[in-house]
Amino acid sequence: MKIGDFASKYQIQTDTIRYYEKENLLTPIRLENGYREFDEECEKQIQITIVLKQLGFTIKEIQQLLLLRDNKSISTECKDTTVLLFDQKIMKLEEKISFYQQALKVVQTIKELASDVKYLENIDDIEKLVLGLFQKDL
């Protein structure tokens, strides 16, 4: 598939696709006319990239993980570094999960306070709840 169709399928700008190629996150086939052809391997690469970006991985970290995927022999140092990276990401995800669980409770409470037709009477409590989340997010 061509770059426009590929970008559209994954709802990504074509400039982003080109950037990912430049950063070796994507390896499309180059046709004789210079056009890029995105095959099933590119689809795997972009899906992995999208998921890892959503999980908070940087471009450099994704590059490293894709290199590991393609490398059959991994040094102990490289393995240890990768495990440490995953430990850090797990910790960040656990923090986000905890924050969103608290946020869900706060939003449910605010909904109850707002739907009691006493919104103005509850505005101070609502603000305290939201500001409490702000403090936890920092």
Coordinates of C-alpha atoms in Angstrom, one line a residue:
M1 CA 0.0 0.0 0.0
K2 CA 1.2 3.5 -0.7
I3 CA 2.0 6.1 2.0
G4 CA -1.3 8.0 1.8
D5 CA -3.4 4.8 2.2
F6 CA -1.0 3.6 5.0
A7 CA -1.2 6.9 6.8
S8 CA -5.0 7.0 6.5
K9 CA -5.4 3.4 7.7
Y10 CA -3.5 4.2 10.9
Q11 CA -4.8 7.8 11.2
I12 CA -1.2 9.2 11.1
Q13 CA 0.1 12.2 9.1
T14 CA 2.3 11.2 6.1
D15 CA 5.0 13.5 7.6
T16 CA 5.0 11.3 10.7
I17 CA 5.3 8.1 8.6
R18 CA 8.3 9.7 6.8
Y19 CA 9.8 10.6 10.2
Y20 CA 9.3 7.1 11.5
E21 CA 11.0 5.7 8.4
K22 CA 13.9 8.2 8.9
E23 CA 14.2 6.9 12.5
N24 CA 14.2 3.3 11.3
L25 CA 10.9 2.5 12.9
L26 CA 9.4 1.6 9.5
T27 CA 11.2 -0.1 6.6
P28 CA 9.0 0.3 3.5
I29 CA 10.1 -1.2 0.2
R30 CA 11.3 1.5 -2.3
L31 CA 9.9 1.0 -5.8
E32 CA 11.8 1.9 -8.9
N33 CA 9.9 5.1 -9.2
G34 CA 10.9 6.1 -5.6
Y35 CA 7.5 5.5 -4.1
R36 CA 7.2 3.7 -0.8
E37 CA 5.4 0.4 -0.6
F38 CA 4.1 -0.5 2.9
D39 CA 3.8 -4.3 3.4
E40 CA 2.6 -6.5 6.2
E41 CA 6.0 -6.1 8.0
C42 CA 5.4 -2.3 8.0
E43 CA 2.0 -2.9 9.4
K44 CA 3.5 -4.8 12.3
Q45 CA 6.1 -2.1 12.8
I46 CA 3.6 0.7 12.9
Q47 CA 1.2 -1.2 15.2
I48 CA 4.1 -1.9 17.6
T49 CA 5.2 1.7 17.4
I50 CA 1.7 3.0 18.1
V51 CA 1.2 0.8 21.1
L52 CA 4.6 1.6 22.6
K53 CA 4.1 5.3 22.1
Q54 CA 0.7 5.0 23.9
L55 CA 2.5 3.3 26.7
G56 CA 4.9 6.1 27.1
F57 CA 7.9 4.8 25.2
T58 CA 10.1 7.4 23.4
I59 CA 11.3 7.1 19.8
K60 CA 14.8 6.1 21.0
E61 CA 13.3 3.4 23.3
I62 CA 11.2 2.0 20.5
Q63 CA 14.2 2.0 18.2
Q64 CA 16.1 -0.1 20.8
L65 CA 13.2 -2.5 21.2
L66 CA 12.9 -3.0 17.4
L67 CA 16.6 -3.6 17.2
L68 CA 16.3 -6.3 19.9
R69 CA 13.5 -7.9 18.0
D70 CA 15.6 -8.3 15.0
N71 CA 18.8 -9.3 16.8
K72 CA 19.1 -13.0 17.6
S73 CA 22.0 -12.7 20.1
I74 CA 21.5 -10.2 22.9
S75 CA 24.3 -9.4 25.4
T76 CA 23.7 -9.6 29.1
E77 CA 24.2 -5.9 29.4
C78 CA 21.6 -5.2 26.7
K79 CA 19.1 -7.6 28.4
D80 CA 19.6 -6.0 31.8
T81 CA 19.1 -2.5 30.3
T82 CA 15.9 -3.6 28.6
V83 CA 14.6 -5.2 31.7
L84 CA 15.3 -2.0 33.6
L85 CA 13.5 0.0 30.9
F86 CA 10.4 -2.3 31.3
D87 CA 10.5 -2.0 35.1
Q88 CA 10.4 1.8 34.7
K89 CA 7.6 1.7 32.3
I90 CA 5.6 -0.7 34.5
M91 CA 6.1 1.7 37.4
K92 CA 4.8 4.6 35.3
L93 CA 1.8 2.6 34.1
E94 CA 0.9 1.6 37.6
E95 CA 1.1 5.3 38.7
K96 CA -1.2 6.2 35.8
I97 CA -3.6 3.4 36.5
S98 CA -3.8 4.6 40.2
F99 CA -4.3 8.2 39.1
Y100 CA -7.1 7.3 36.7
Q101 CA -8.8 5.1 39.3
Q102 CA -8.8 8.0 41.7
A103 CA -9.9 10.4 38.9
L104 CA -12.8 8.1 38.0
K105 CA -14.1 8.2 41.6
V106 CA -13.7 11.9 41.7
V107 CA -15.6 12.4 38.4
Q108 CA -18.4 10.0 39.7
T109 CA -18.6 12.1 42.9
I110 CA -18.7 15.3 41.0
K111 CA -21.5 13.9 38.8
E112 CA -23.5 13.1 41.9
L113 CA -22.9 16.5 43.4
A114 CA -23.8 18.3 40.2
S115 CA -26.9 16.2 39.5
D116 CA -28.4 17.0 42.9
V117 CA -29.6 20.4 41.5
K118 CA -27.4 21.9 44.2
Y119 CA -24.4 22.5 42.0
L120 CA -23.8 26.0 43.3
E121 CA -24.0 24.8 46.9
N122 CA -21.4 22.0 46.1
I123 CA -19.1 24.1 44.0
D124 CA -16.4 24.3 46.7
D125 CA -16.5 20.6 47.2
I126 CA -16.2 20.0 43.5
E127 CA -13.3 22.4 43.2
K128 CA -11.5 20.6 46.1
L129 CA -11.9 17.3 44.4
V130 CA -10.5 18.5 41.1
L131 CA -7.7 20.3 42.8
G132 CA -6.9 17.2 44.8
L133 CA -6.4 15.4 41.5
F134 CA -4.2 18.2 40.3
Q135 CA -1.9 17.7 43.3
K136 CA -1.7 13.9 42.7
D137 CA -0.9 14.4 39.0
L138 CA 2.2 16.5 39.8

